[in-house]
mmCIF file of C-alpha atoms in Angstrom:
data_model
loop_
_atom_site.group_PDB
_atom_site.id
_atom_site.type_symbol
_atom_site.label_atom_id
_atom_site.label_comp_id
_atom_site.label_asym_id
_atom_site.label_seq_id
_atom_site.Cartn_x
_atom_site.Cartn_y
_atom_site.Cartn_z
ATOM 1 C CA MET A 1 28.548 -12.842 -20.572
ATOM 2 C CA ASN A 2 25.038 -14.136 -21.111
ATOM 3 C CA SER A 3 23.618 -14.479 -24.579
ATOM 4 C CA HIS A 4 21.135 -11.888 -25.873
ATOM 5 C CA LEU A 5 19.473 -10.327 -22.813
ATOM 6 C CA PHE A 6 16.279 -9.301 -24.616
ATOM 7 C CA GLN A 7 15.712 -12.432 -26.683
ATOM 8 C CA GLY A 8 13.763 -15.511 -25.595
ATOM 9 C CA SER A 9 12.515 -18.482 -27.591
ATOM 10 C CA LEU A 10 8.916 -17.149 -27.769
ATOM 11 C CA LEU A 11 9.170 -13.419 -27.238
ATOM 12 C CA ARG A 12 11.381 -10.363 -26.995
ATOM 13 C CA LEU A 13 11.779 -7.614 -24.377
ATOM 14 C CA THR A 14 11.316 -4.360 -26.288
ATOM 15 C CA ALA A 15 10.874 -0.655 -25.634
ATOM 16 C CA ALA A 16 7.418 0.720 -24.903
ATOM 17 C CA ASN A 17 6.421 3.099 -27.672
ATOM 18 C CA PRO A 18 4.037 5.895 -26.639
ATOM 19 C CA ASP A 19 4.042 7.175 -30.243
ATOM 20 C CA SER A 20 2.757 3.882 -31.630
ATOM 21 C CA SER A 21 -1.025 3.808 -31.984
ATOM 22 C CA ALA A 22 -0.804 -0.006 -31.932
ATOM 23 C CA ASP A 23 0.760 0.073 -28.439
ATOM 24 C CA VAL A 24 -1.792 2.630 -27.204
ATOM 25 C CA ASP A 25 -4.644 0.535 -28.633
ATOM 26 C CA ALA A 26 -3.253 -2.612 -26.995
ATOM 27 C CA LEU A 27 -3.141 -0.994 -23.531
ATOM 28 C CA MET A 28 -6.713 0.278 -23.972
ATOM 29 C CA ARG A 29 -7.909 -3.131 -25.186
ATOM 30 C CA TRP A 30 -6.330 -5.014 -22.240
ATOM 31 C CA ALA A 31 -8.006 -2.629 -19.787
ATOM 32 C CA ARG A 32 -11.471 -3.427 -21.163
ATOM 33 C CA ASP A 33 -11.035 -6.776 -19.381
ATOM 34 C CA SER A 34 -11.864 -5.996 -15.753
ATOM 35 C CA GLU A 35 -10.432 -9.296 -14.513
ATOM 36 C CA TYR A 36 -7.090 -8.372 -16.058
ATOM 37 C CA LEU A 37 -7.206 -5.009 -14.267
ATOM 38 C CA ARG A 38 -8.193 -6.474 -10.901
ATOM 39 C CA LEU A 39 -5.392 -9.015 -11.047
ATOM 40 C CA GLN A 40 -3.014 -6.263 -12.089
ATOM 41 C CA GLU A 41 -3.570 -3.523 -9.505
ATOM 42 C CA GLY A 42 -5.510 -2.474 -6.432
ATOM 43 C CA ASP A 43 -6.935 0.762 -7.814
ATOM 44 C CA PRO A 44 -10.622 0.690 -8.685
ATOM 45 C CA ALA A 45 -10.944 -0.861 -12.148
ATOM 46 C CA MET A 46 -11.555 1.819 -14.773
ATOM 47 C CA PRO A 47 -11.490 1.677 -18.565
ATOM 48 C CA ARG A 48 -8.305 3.281 -19.873
ATOM 49 C CA SER A 49 -8.356 6.430 -21.989
ATOM 50 C CA ALA A 50 -5.888 6.876 -24.842
ATOM 51 C CA ALA A 51 -4.235 9.661 -22.856
ATOM 52 C CA ARG A 52 -3.768 7.387 -19.858
ATOM 53 C CA ALA A 53 -2.434 4.544 -22.043
ATOM 54 C CA LYS A 54 0.068 6.971 -23.557
ATOM 55 C CA GLU A 55 1.102 8.172 -20.111
ATOM 56 C CA ILE A 56 1.733 4.598 -18.947
ATOM 57 C CA LEU A 57 3.856 3.903 -22.017
ATOM 58 C CA SER A 58 5.820 7.137 -21.477
ATOM 59 C CA ASN A 59 6.423 6.378 -17.798
ATOM 60 C CA ALA A 60 7.672 2.940 -18.819
ATOM 61 C CA GLN A 61 10.613 4.621 -20.504
ATOM 62 C CA ASP A 62 11.570 6.765 -17.587
ATOM 63 C CA HIS A 63 11.748 5.376 -14.055
ATOM 64 C CA ASP A 64 14.211 3.644 -11.738
ATOM 65 C CA GLY A 65 14.538 0.169 -13.218
ATOM 66 C CA ALA A 66 13.085 -0.899 -16.546
ATOM 67 C CA THR A 67 9.752 -1.698 -18.130
ATOM 68 C CA PHE A 68 9.536 -3.705 -21.337
ATOM 69 C CA ILE A 69 6.757 -4.393 -23.809
ATOM 70 C CA LEU A 70 6.673 -8.099 -24.697
ATOM 71 C CA ARG A 71 6.421 -8.889 -28.418
ATOM 72 C CA PRO A 72 6.580 -12.138 -30.394
ATOM 73 C CA LEU A 73 9.861 -12.862 -32.184
ATOM 74 C CA ASP A 74 8.505 -12.208 -35.650
ATOM 75 C CA ASP A 75 6.025 -9.328 -35.361
ATOM 76 C CA GLU A 76 5.493 -6.031 -33.546
ATOM 77 C CA ARG A 77 2.251 -6.988 -31.784
ATOM 78 C CA ALA A 78 2.242 -6.146 -28.041
ATOM 79 C CA LEU A 79 1.596 -9.271 -25.936
ATOM 80 C CA GLY A 80 1.994 -7.695 -22.528
ATOM 81 C CA PHE A 81 4.573 -6.039 -20.322
ATOM 82 C CA VAL A 82 7.065 -6.789 -17.614
ATOM 83 C CA GLY A 83 8.522 -4.071 -15.378
ATOM 84 C CA LEU A 84 11.074 -3.687 -12.590
ATOM 85 C CA TRP A 85 10.901 -0.727 -10.203
ATOM 86 C CA ALA A 86 14.224 -0.602 -8.378
ATOM 87 C CA ASN A 87 15.221 0.554 -4.919
ATOM 88 C CA TRP A 88 18.924 1.023 -5.665
ATOM 89 C CA THR A 89 20.019 1.643 -2.089
ATOM 90 C CA HIS A 90 18.962 -1.802 -0.966
ATOM 91 C CA GLY A 91 19.276 -3.676 -4.262
ATOM 92 C CA ASP A 92 15.607 -4.637 -4.393
ATOM 93 C CA ALA A 93 12.998 -4.165 -7.126
ATOM 94 C CA TRP A 94 9.236 -4.646 -7.418
ATOM 95 C CA LEU A 95 8.237 -6.684 -10.428
ATOM 96 C CA GLY A 96 4.971 -6.284 -12.343
ATOM 97 C CA ILE A 97 3.883 -8.416 -15.283
ATOM 98 C CA GLY A 98 0.804 -8.846 -17.455
ATOM 99 C CA ILE A 99 -0.149 -10.766 -20.571
ATOM 100 C CA GLY A 100 -2.958 -8.679 -22.032
ATOM 101 C CA ASP A 101 -5.224 -10.632 -24.368
ATOM 102 C CA ARG A 102 -6.877 -13.798 -23.091
ATOM 103 C CA ALA A 103 -5.952 -15.571 -26.326
ATOM 104 C CA ASP A 104 -2.309 -15.147 -25.285
ATOM 105 C CA TRP A 105 -2.733 -16.560 -21.762
ATOM 106 C CA SER A 106 -1.345 -19.989 -20.832
ATOM 107 C CA LYS A 107 1.044 -20.136 -23.755
ATOM 108 C CA GLY A 108 4.255 -19.820 -21.808
ATOM 109 C CA TYR A 109 4.705 -16.101 -22.536
ATOM 110 C CA GLY A 110 4.503 -15.126 -18.874
ATOM 111 C CA SER A 111 7.020 -17.733 -17.756
ATOM 112 C CA GLU A 112 9.506 -16.728 -20.386
ATOM 113 C CA ALA A 113 9.030 -13.016 -19.653
ATOM 114 C CA LEU A 114 9.698 -13.732 -15.973
ATOM 115 C CA ARG A 115 12.854 -15.632 -16.826
ATOM 116 C CA LEU A 116 14.151 -12.795 -19.000
ATOM 117 C CA ALA A 117 13.179 -10.127 -16.442
ATOM 118 C CA LEU A 118 14.989 -11.922 -13.611
ATOM 119 C CA ARG A 119 18.084 -12.439 -15.722
ATOM 120 C CA TYR A 120 18.016 -8.706 -16.504
ATOM 121 C CA ALA A 121 17.493 -7.851 -12.816
ATOM 122 C CA PHE A 122 20.399 -9.950 -11.580
ATOM 123 C CA THR A 123 22.931 -9.642 -14.407
ATOM 124 C CA GLU A 124 22.299 -6.111 -15.735
ATOM 125 C CA LEU A 125 20.765 -4.150 -12.838
ATOM 126 C CA ASN A 126 22.879 -6.175 -10.377
ATOM 127 C CA LEU A 127 20.089 -6.376 -7.814
ATOM 128 C CA HIS A 128 20.167 -8.513 -4.702
ATOM 129 C CA ARG A 129 16.495 -9.500 -4.752
ATOM 130 C CA VAL A 130 13.230 -9.022 -6.656
ATOM 131 C CA SER A 131 9.830 -8.679 -4.954
ATOM 132 C CA LEU A 132 6.226 -8.969 -6.073
ATOM 133 C CA THR A 133 2.706 -9.218 -4.743
ATOM 134 C CA VAL A 134 -0.170 -11.235 -6.164
ATOM 135 C CA LEU A 135 -3.843 -11.561 -5.271
ATOM 136 C CA GLU A 136 -4.669 -14.585 -3.100
ATOM 137 C CA GLY A 137 -6.177 -17.320 -5.265
ATOM 138 C CA ASN A 138 -4.411 -16.331 -8.495
ATOM 139 C CA ALA A 139 -3.017 -19.855 -8.705
ATOM 140 C CA ARG A 140 -1.806 -19.624 -12.295
ATOM 141 C CA ALA A 141 0.364 -16.606 -11.504
ATOM 142 C CA ILE A 142 1.682 -18.042 -8.234
ATOM 143 C CA ARG A 143 2.706 -21.267 -9.990
ATOM 144 C CA ALA A 144 4.574 -19.293 -12.648
ATOM 145 C CA TYR A 145 6.335 -17.191 -9.998
ATOM 146 C CA GLU A 146 7.413 -20.268 -8.049
ATOM 147 C CA LYS A 147 8.696 -21.861 -11.228
ATOM 148 C CA ALA A 148 10.812 -18.769 -11.876
ATOM 149 C CA GLY A 149 12.376 -18.995 -8.391
ATOM 150 C CA PHE A 150 10.112 -16.802 -6.250
ATOM 151 C CA VAL A 151 9.498 -17.957 -2.683
ATOM 152 C CA LEU A 152 6.394 -17.244 -0.580
ATOM 153 C CA GLU A 153 7.273 -14.608 2.035
ATOM 154 C CA GLY A 154 3.863 -14.055 3.595
ATOM 155 C CA GLN A 155 0.331 -12.843 3.117
ATOM 156 C CA ALA A 156 -1.331 -9.610 4.196
ATOM 157 C CA ARG A 157 -4.804 -10.599 5.354
ATOM 158 C CA HIS A 158 -8.015 -8.935 4.098
ATOM 159 C CA TYR A 159 -6.036 -6.678 1.816
ATOM 160 C CA SER A 160 -8.527 -6.287 -1.028
ATOM 161 C CA ARG A 161 -12.267 -6.594 -1.346
ATOM 162 C CA TYR A 162 -13.969 -7.697 -4.554
ATOM 163 C CA ASP A 163 -17.620 -8.661 -4.961
ATOM 164 C CA GLY A 164 -18.134 -8.598 -1.207
ATOM 165 C CA GLN A 165 -15.276 -10.952 -0.484
ATOM 166 C CA TRP A 166 -11.934 -10.330 1.180
ATOM 167 C CA TYR A 167 -8.725 -11.413 -0.493
ATOM 168 C CA GLY A 168 -5.260 -11.600 0.976
ATOM 169 C CA GLU A 169 -2.244 -10.072 -0.759
ATOM 170 C CA VAL A 170 0.472 -12.678 -1.283
ATOM 171 C CA PHE A 171 4.067 -11.422 -1.028
ATOM 172 C CA MET A 172 6.852 -13.297 -2.837
ATOM 173 C CA GLY A 173 10.549 -12.659 -3.220
ATOM 174 C CA VAL A 174 13.517 -14.141 -5.032
ATOM 175 C CA LEU A 175 17.092 -13.663 -3.832
ATOM 176 C CA ARG A 176 19.993 -13.831 -6.218
ATOM 177 C CA GLU A 177 20.933 -17.190 -4.684
ATOM 178 C CA ASP A 178 17.388 -18.583 -5.183
ATOM 179 C CA TRP A 179 17.577 -17.542 -8.812
ATOM 180 C CA GLU A 180 21.040 -18.954 -9.416
ATOM 181 C CA GLU A 181 19.846 -22.295 -8.119
ATOM 182 C CA LYS A 182 16.809 -22.229 -10.401
ATOM 183 C CA ASP A 183 17.938 -20.730 -13.667
ATOM 184 C CA SER A 184 20.648 -22.435 -15.660
ATOM 185 C CA SER A 185 21.181 -19.268 -17.723
ATOM 186 C CA SER A 186 22.813 -17.757 -14.628
ATOM 187 C CA LYS A 187 25.666 -20.170 -15.202
ATOM 188 C CA ILE A 188 26.204 -19.637 -18.924
ATOM 189 C CA GLN A 189 29.732 -18.360 -19.364
ATOM 190 C CA VAL A 190 31.330 -17.341 -22.612
ATOM 191 C CA PRO A 191 34.932 -18.534 -22.745
ATOM 192 C CA ASN A 192 37.301 -15.584 -22.915
ATOM 193 C CA MET B 1 -16.635 4.878 22.380
ATOM 194 C CA SER B 2 -19.029 7.637 21.547
ATOM 195 C CA ILE B 3 -19.099 10.837 19.598
ATOM 196 C CA SER B 4 -18.151 12.753 22.725
ATOM 197 C CA ASP B 5 -14.859 10.912 23.172
ATOM 198 C CA GLN B 6 -12.030 13.130 21.985
ATOM 199 C CA LEU B 7 -10.159 11.949 18.884
ATOM 200 C CA PHE B 8 -6.986 14.006 19.213
ATOM 201 C CA GLU B 9 -6.386 14.369 22.941
ATOM 202 C CA GLY B 10 -4.316 11.838 24.836
ATOM 203 C CA GLU B 11 -3.315 12.062 28.446
ATOM 204 C CA HIS B 12 0.144 13.516 27.822
ATOM 205 C CA ILE B 13 0.220 14.112 24.083
ATOM 206 C CA ARG B 14 -2.090 15.129 21.290
ATOM 207 C CA LEU B 15 -2.439 14.612 17.556
ATOM 208 C CA ALA B 16 -1.898 18.115 16.192
ATOM 209 C CA PRO B 17 -1.558 19.835 12.832
ATOM 210 C CA LEU B 18 1.849 20.644 11.382
ATOM 211 C CA ASP B 19 3.208 24.136 11.883
ATOM 212 C CA PRO B 20 5.474 24.399 8.812
ATOM 213 C CA GLU B 21 7.559 27.343 10.105
ATOM 214 C CA LYS B 22 8.418 26.005 13.552
ATOM 215 C CA ASP B 23 8.294 22.290 12.827
ATOM 216 C CA ALA B 24 10.741 22.539 9.933
ATOM 217 C CA GLU B 25 13.419 23.763 12.372
ATOM 218 C CA THR B 26 12.859 20.781 14.657
ATOM 219 C CA GLU B 27 12.567 18.218 11.898
ATOM 220 C CA SER B 28 15.782 19.494 10.313
ATOM 221 C CA LYS B 29 17.544 18.606 13.586
ATOM 222 C CA TRP B 30 16.034 15.112 13.463
ATOM 223 C CA THR B 31 17.456 14.534 9.980
ATOM 224 C CA HIS B 32 20.923 15.033 11.490
ATOM 225 C CA ASP B 33 20.378 11.941 13.644
ATOM 226 C CA PRO B 34 21.159 8.923 11.421
ATOM 227 C CA ASP B 35 20.221 6.409 14.124
ATOM 228 C CA TYR B 36 16.674 7.761 14.246
ATOM 229 C CA GLN B 37 16.390 8.087 10.467
ATOM 230 C CA ARG B 38 17.431 4.486 9.999
ATOM 231 C CA LEU B 39 14.664 3.338 12.308
ATOM 232 C CA ILE B 40 11.912 5.051 10.349
ATOM 233 C CA SER B 41 13.029 5.197 6.723
ATOM 234 C CA ALA B 42 14.665 2.946 4.149
ATOM 235 C CA GLN B 43 15.885 5.946 2.186
ATOM 236 C CA PRO B 44 19.521 6.954 2.348
ATOM 237 C CA VAL B 45 20.092 9.082 5.443
ATOM 238 C CA ARG B 46 20.626 12.711 4.542
ATOM 239 C CA PRO B 47 20.662 15.895 6.628
ATOM 240 C CA LEU B 48 18.126 18.467 5.397
ATOM 241 C CA SER B 49 17.910 22.185 6.076
ATOM 242 C CA PRO B 50 14.713 23.753 7.459
ATOM 243 C CA GLY B 51 14.122 25.187 3.979
ATOM 244 C CA GLN B 52 14.356 21.763 2.372
ATOM 245 C CA ILE B 53 11.979 20.354 4.967
ATOM 246 C CA LYS B 54 9.476 23.120 4.299
ATOM 247 C CA LYS B 55 9.624 22.337 0.601
ATOM 248 C CA LYS B 56 8.939 18.694 1.480
ATOM 249 C CA TYR B 57 5.836 19.727 3.461
ATOM 250 C CA GLU B 58 4.586 21.776 0.531
ATOM 251 C CA GLU B 59 5.140 18.943 -1.928
ATOM 252 C CA ALA B 60 3.376 16.491 0.378
ATOM 253 C CA GLU B 61 0.462 18.910 0.640
ATOM 254 C CA LYS B 62 0.269 19.199 -3.149
ATOM 255 C CA GLU B 63 0.636 15.504 -3.796
ATOM 256 C CA LYS B 64 -1.683 14.195 -1.151
ATOM 257 C CA LYS B 65 -4.732 12.970 -2.971
ATOM 258 C CA HIS B 66 -6.786 12.558 0.150
ATOM 259 C CA ASN B 67 -5.109 9.235 0.817
ATOM 260 C CA GLN B 68 -2.723 10.514 3.454
ATOM 261 C CA PHE B 69 -3.323 12.011 6.910
ATOM 262 C CA VAL B 70 -0.339 13.535 8.696
ATOM 263 C CA PHE B 71 -0.201 14.542 12.354
ATOM 264 C CA ALA B 72 2.406 16.208 14.502
ATOM 265 C CA LEU B 73 2.747 14.587 17.933
ATOM 266 C CA ARG B 74 2.925 17.284 20.603
ATOM 267 C CA THR B 75 3.083 17.238 24.356
ATOM 268 C CA ARG B 76 0.182 18.775 26.241
ATOM 269 C CA GLU B 77 2.326 20.109 29.059
ATOM 270 C CA ASP B 78 1.946 23.813 28.342
ATOM 271 C CA ASP B 79 -1.525 23.452 26.871
ATOM 272 C CA GLY B 80 -0.655 26.043 24.237
ATOM 273 C CA ALA B 81 1.379 24.999 21.224
ATOM 274 C CA GLY B 82 3.070 22.063 22.964
ATOM 275 C CA ARG B 83 6.477 20.617 22.161
ATOM 276 C CA LEU B 84 6.919 18.645 18.941
ATOM 277 C CA ILE B 85 8.116 15.122 19.816
ATOM 278 C CA GLY B 86 7.379 13.163 16.667
ATOM 279 C CA PHE B 87 5.045 12.554 13.768
ATOM 280 C CA ALA B 88 2.386 10.087 12.728
ATOM 281 C CA ARG B 89 0.859 9.260 9.374
ATOM 282 C CA ILE B 90 -1.974 7.168 8.065
ATOM 283 C CA GLU B 91 -0.956 6.819 4.456
ATOM 284 C CA HIS B 92 -1.211 4.864 1.205
ATOM 285 C CA ILE B 93 -4.932 4.511 1.819
ATOM 286 C CA GLU B 94 -6.842 2.504 -0.761
ATOM 287 C CA TRP B 95 -10.410 3.553 -0.078
ATOM 288 C CA ASN B 96 -11.982 0.869 -2.251
ATOM 289 C CA HIS B 97 -10.327 -1.821 -0.124
ATOM 290 C CA ALA B 98 -10.509 0.142 3.145
ATOM 291 C CA HIS B 99 -6.864 -0.384 4.008
ATOM 292 C CA GLY B 100 -4.003 1.934 4.831
ATOM 293 C CA GLY B 101 -0.500 2.082 6.222
ATOM 294 C CA LEU B 102 0.520 3.465 9.583
ATOM 295 C CA ALA B 103 3.819 5.183 10.385
ATOM 296 C CA LEU B 104 4.877 6.658 13.689
ATOM 297 C CA GLY B 105 8.083 8.091 15.136
ATOM 298 C CA ILE B 106 9.237 9.589 18.435
ATOM 299 C CA ALA B 107 12.402 11.426 17.474
ATOM 300 C CA SER B 108 14.441 12.006 20.612
ATOM 301 C CA PRO B 109 15.649 9.069 22.709
ATOM 302 C CA ASP B 110 14.768 11.263 25.744
ATOM 303 C CA ASP B 111 11.096 11.122 24.744
ATOM 304 C CA ARG B 112 11.034 7.367 24.282
ATOM 305 C CA GLY B 113 10.032 4.807 26.892
ATOM 306 C CA LYS B 114 7.528 7.249 28.394
ATOM 307 C CA GLY B 115 4.388 5.825 26.880
ATOM 308 C CA TYR B 116 4.000 8.650 24.355
ATOM 309 C CA GLY B 117 4.142 6.220 21.434
ATOM 310 C CA THR B 118 1.538 3.956 23.000
ATOM 311 C CA GLU B 119 -0.763 6.906 23.576
ATOM 312 C CA ALA B 120 -0.272 8.085 20.012
ATOM 313 C CA LEU B 121 -0.945 4.608 18.654
ATOM 314 C CA ARG B 122 -4.243 4.343 20.552
ATOM 315 C CA LEU B 123 -5.371 7.664 19.120
ATOM 316 C CA LEU B 124 -4.280 6.673 15.617
ATOM 317 C CA LEU B 125 -6.041 3.313 15.723
ATOM 318 C CA ARG B 126 -9.238 4.945 16.802
ATOM 319 C CA TYR B 127 -8.833 7.583 14.080
ATOM 320 C CA ALA B 128 -8.165 4.953 11.409
ATOM 321 C CA PHE B 129 -10.934 2.560 12.403
ATOM 322 C CA ASP B 130 -13.619 4.894 13.802
ATOM 323 C CA GLU B 131 -13.111 8.090 11.813
ATOM 324 C CA LEU B 132 -11.691 6.947 8.464
ATOM 325 C CA ASN B 133 -13.592 3.650 8.813
ATOM 326 C CA LEU B 134 -10.692 1.605 7.497
ATOM 327 C CA HIS B 135 -10.782 -2.157 7.776
ATOM 328 C CA ARG B 136 -7.088 -2.925 8.085
ATOM 329 C CA LEU B 137 -3.802 -1.192 8.811
ATOM 330 C CA THR B 138 -0.313 -2.195 7.757
ATOM 331 C CA ALA B 139 2.829 -1.198 9.636
ATOM 332 C CA THR B 140 6.283 -2.109 8.380
ATOM 333 C CA VAL B 141 9.296 -2.568 10.614
ATOM 334 C CA PHE B 142 12.962 -3.233 9.933
ATOM 335 C CA GLU B 143 14.231 -6.448 11.499
ATOM 336 C CA TYR B 144 16.782 -4.631 13.653
ATOM 337 C CA ASN B 145 14.129 -2.329 15.162
ATOM 338 C CA THR B 146 13.077 -4.774 17.863
ATOM 339 C CA VAL B 147 11.524 -2.022 20.009
ATOM 340 C CA ALA B 148 9.076 -1.107 17.226
ATOM 341 C CA LEU B 149 8.290 -4.758 16.586
ATOM 342 C CA ARG B 150 7.353 -5.351 20.223
ATOM 343 C CA PHE B 151 5.448 -2.057 20.245
ATOM 344 C CA PHE B 152 3.173 -3.023 17.352
ATOM 345 C CA GLU B 153 2.747 -6.627 18.493
ATOM 346 C CA LYS B 154 1.640 -5.420 21.908
ATOM 347 C CA ALA B 155 -1.131 -3.446 20.216
ATOM 348 C CA GLY B 156 -2.354 -6.541 18.385
ATOM 349 C CA PHE B 157 -0.488 -6.280 15.073
ATOM 350 C CA VAL B 158 0.582 -9.643 13.627
ATOM 351 C CA ILE B 159 3.667 -10.297 11.491
ATOM 352 C CA GLU B 160 2.282 -11.284 8.099
ATOM 353 C CA VAL B 161 5.194 -10.905 5.711
ATOM 354 C CA ARG B 162 8.935 -11.280 6.041
ATOM 355 C CA ARG B 163 10.680 -9.778 3.015
ATOM 356 C CA ARG B 164 14.015 -11.551 3.288
ATOM 357 C CA GLN B 165 17.201 -9.476 3.100
ATOM 358 C CA ALA B 166 15.327 -6.495 1.642
ATOM 359 C CA LEU B 167 17.542 -4.000 3.505
ATOM 360 C CA ASN B 168 21.249 -3.381 3.274
ATOM 361 C CA ARG B 169 22.688 -1.482 6.217
ATOM 362 C CA ASP B 170 26.404 -1.292 6.958
ATOM 363 C CA GLY B 171 27.022 -4.167 4.578
ATOM 364 C CA LYS B 172 24.630 -6.454 6.397
ATOM 365 C CA ARG B 173 21.336 -7.773 5.100
ATOM 366 C CA TRP B 174 18.155 -7.427 7.170
ATOM 367 C CA ASP B 175 14.575 -8.560 6.666
ATOM 368 C CA TRP B 176 11.762 -6.063 6.181
ATOM 369 C CA LEU B 177 8.701 -7.103 8.196
ATOM 370 C CA HIS B 178 5.098 -6.217 7.378
ATOM 371 C CA LEU B 179 2.544 -6.356 10.190
ATOM 372 C CA GLY B 180 -1.226 -6.185 9.859
ATOM 373 C CA LEU B 181 -4.108 -5.365 12.154
ATOM 374 C CA LEU B 182 -7.763 -5.915 11.221
ATOM 375 C CA ARG B 183 -10.553 -3.790 12.579
ATOM 376 C CA GLU B 184 -12.374 -6.763 14.067
ATOM 377 C CA GLU B 185 -9.268 -7.699 15.993
ATOM 378 C CA MET B 186 -9.752 -4.484 17.948
ATOM 379 C CA LYS B 187 -13.404 -5.091 18.705
ATOM 380 C CA ASP B 188 -13.105 -6.675 22.123
ATOM 381 C CA LYS B 189 -10.369 -4.263 22.979
ATOM 382 C CA ASP B 190 -12.499 -1.160 22.909
ATOM 383 C CA SER B 191 -11.125 -0.110 26.274
ATOM 384 C CA ARG B 192 -7.709 0.228 24.663
ATOM 385 C CA PHE B 193 -8.974 3.293 22.870
ATOM 386 C CA LYS B 194 -10.193 4.823 26.068
ATOM 387 C CA PHE B 195 -8.344 7.066 28.438
ATOM 388 C CA GLN B 196 -9.016 7.372 32.127
ATOM 389 C CA ASP B 197 -9.118 11.145 31.904
ATOM 390 C CA SER B 198 -11.306 11.907 28.912
ATOM 391 C CA ASN B 199 -12.079 15.370 30.163
#
């Protein structure tokens, strides 16, 4: 068995808490940053109401797969989220991830969250592959995905339009075998 | 193309509205054909009663937030109601980015290979690009559905994404292909939209 599934060296995978005003505030705060929203989803960017933030946190607890709120090891502050939306029949899941506050970007949180999410996907959900899409030109994210084991699978052309410019949608996927090759934690065995 | 060119009328088939009472009977029969279901859907195959189908129509009607357009494909032979041969959808539309997905199915093997799908596709492309004013369409195809792949490629769709081993069918892994078509790629092909007998 692997060591603690939810515990990394920088952060923890924890439950989303719709009843926590700190979590609701965090989701509203992140959504004041339109760049964060545009990199996150294709819907028109809109500031988030408290009700909507609460709804997102509630949905995180109840869907096929798992969504986690990322928190540092030693306090309850929400850093971001990582979620897996599973298609059980085919053993595939869509992955979504975000580190909310700019002050928390580029600190290795995203990479560690990806590592933990993939370990969870392959060793707990027993999936065959994990999929994601990312906006063309989001080099920081694409680098992190490649580091975690994701492979470029194609690009849908002219998929989004921002500020009068077309962007492609980059599709990436990681098979169990890609991940096993990449992540040494897939090989950790506890002697019986 | 001009405003007088008919949007819904093909030579042999038409894009028609759903008739929940009658169509549910027919579609229930289609759900008993696993070969067909596995060509058009990644969901587990499951036979549905006419009642269940009708419920599905109602839910779709409720849920559709103006980002989905559903058509029944009917023959024009008896110029009245026509015979239901399949369905078509322009769906998952993101208006702010002017893109959508396209899905199309001809249910009975007897109705395939007769050009009905090609006719339907022409009508749908014109509807998507000249009525909805979309900029791009996505169609997805399972690797083993080589007929559909050729069908979309012939119309100008390009394979853009190959989601490796994303399907598990009979214990075998298959790729899930995404194809894209941009509006401007249709520009010089205006005649494709046109029918000889636009009466």
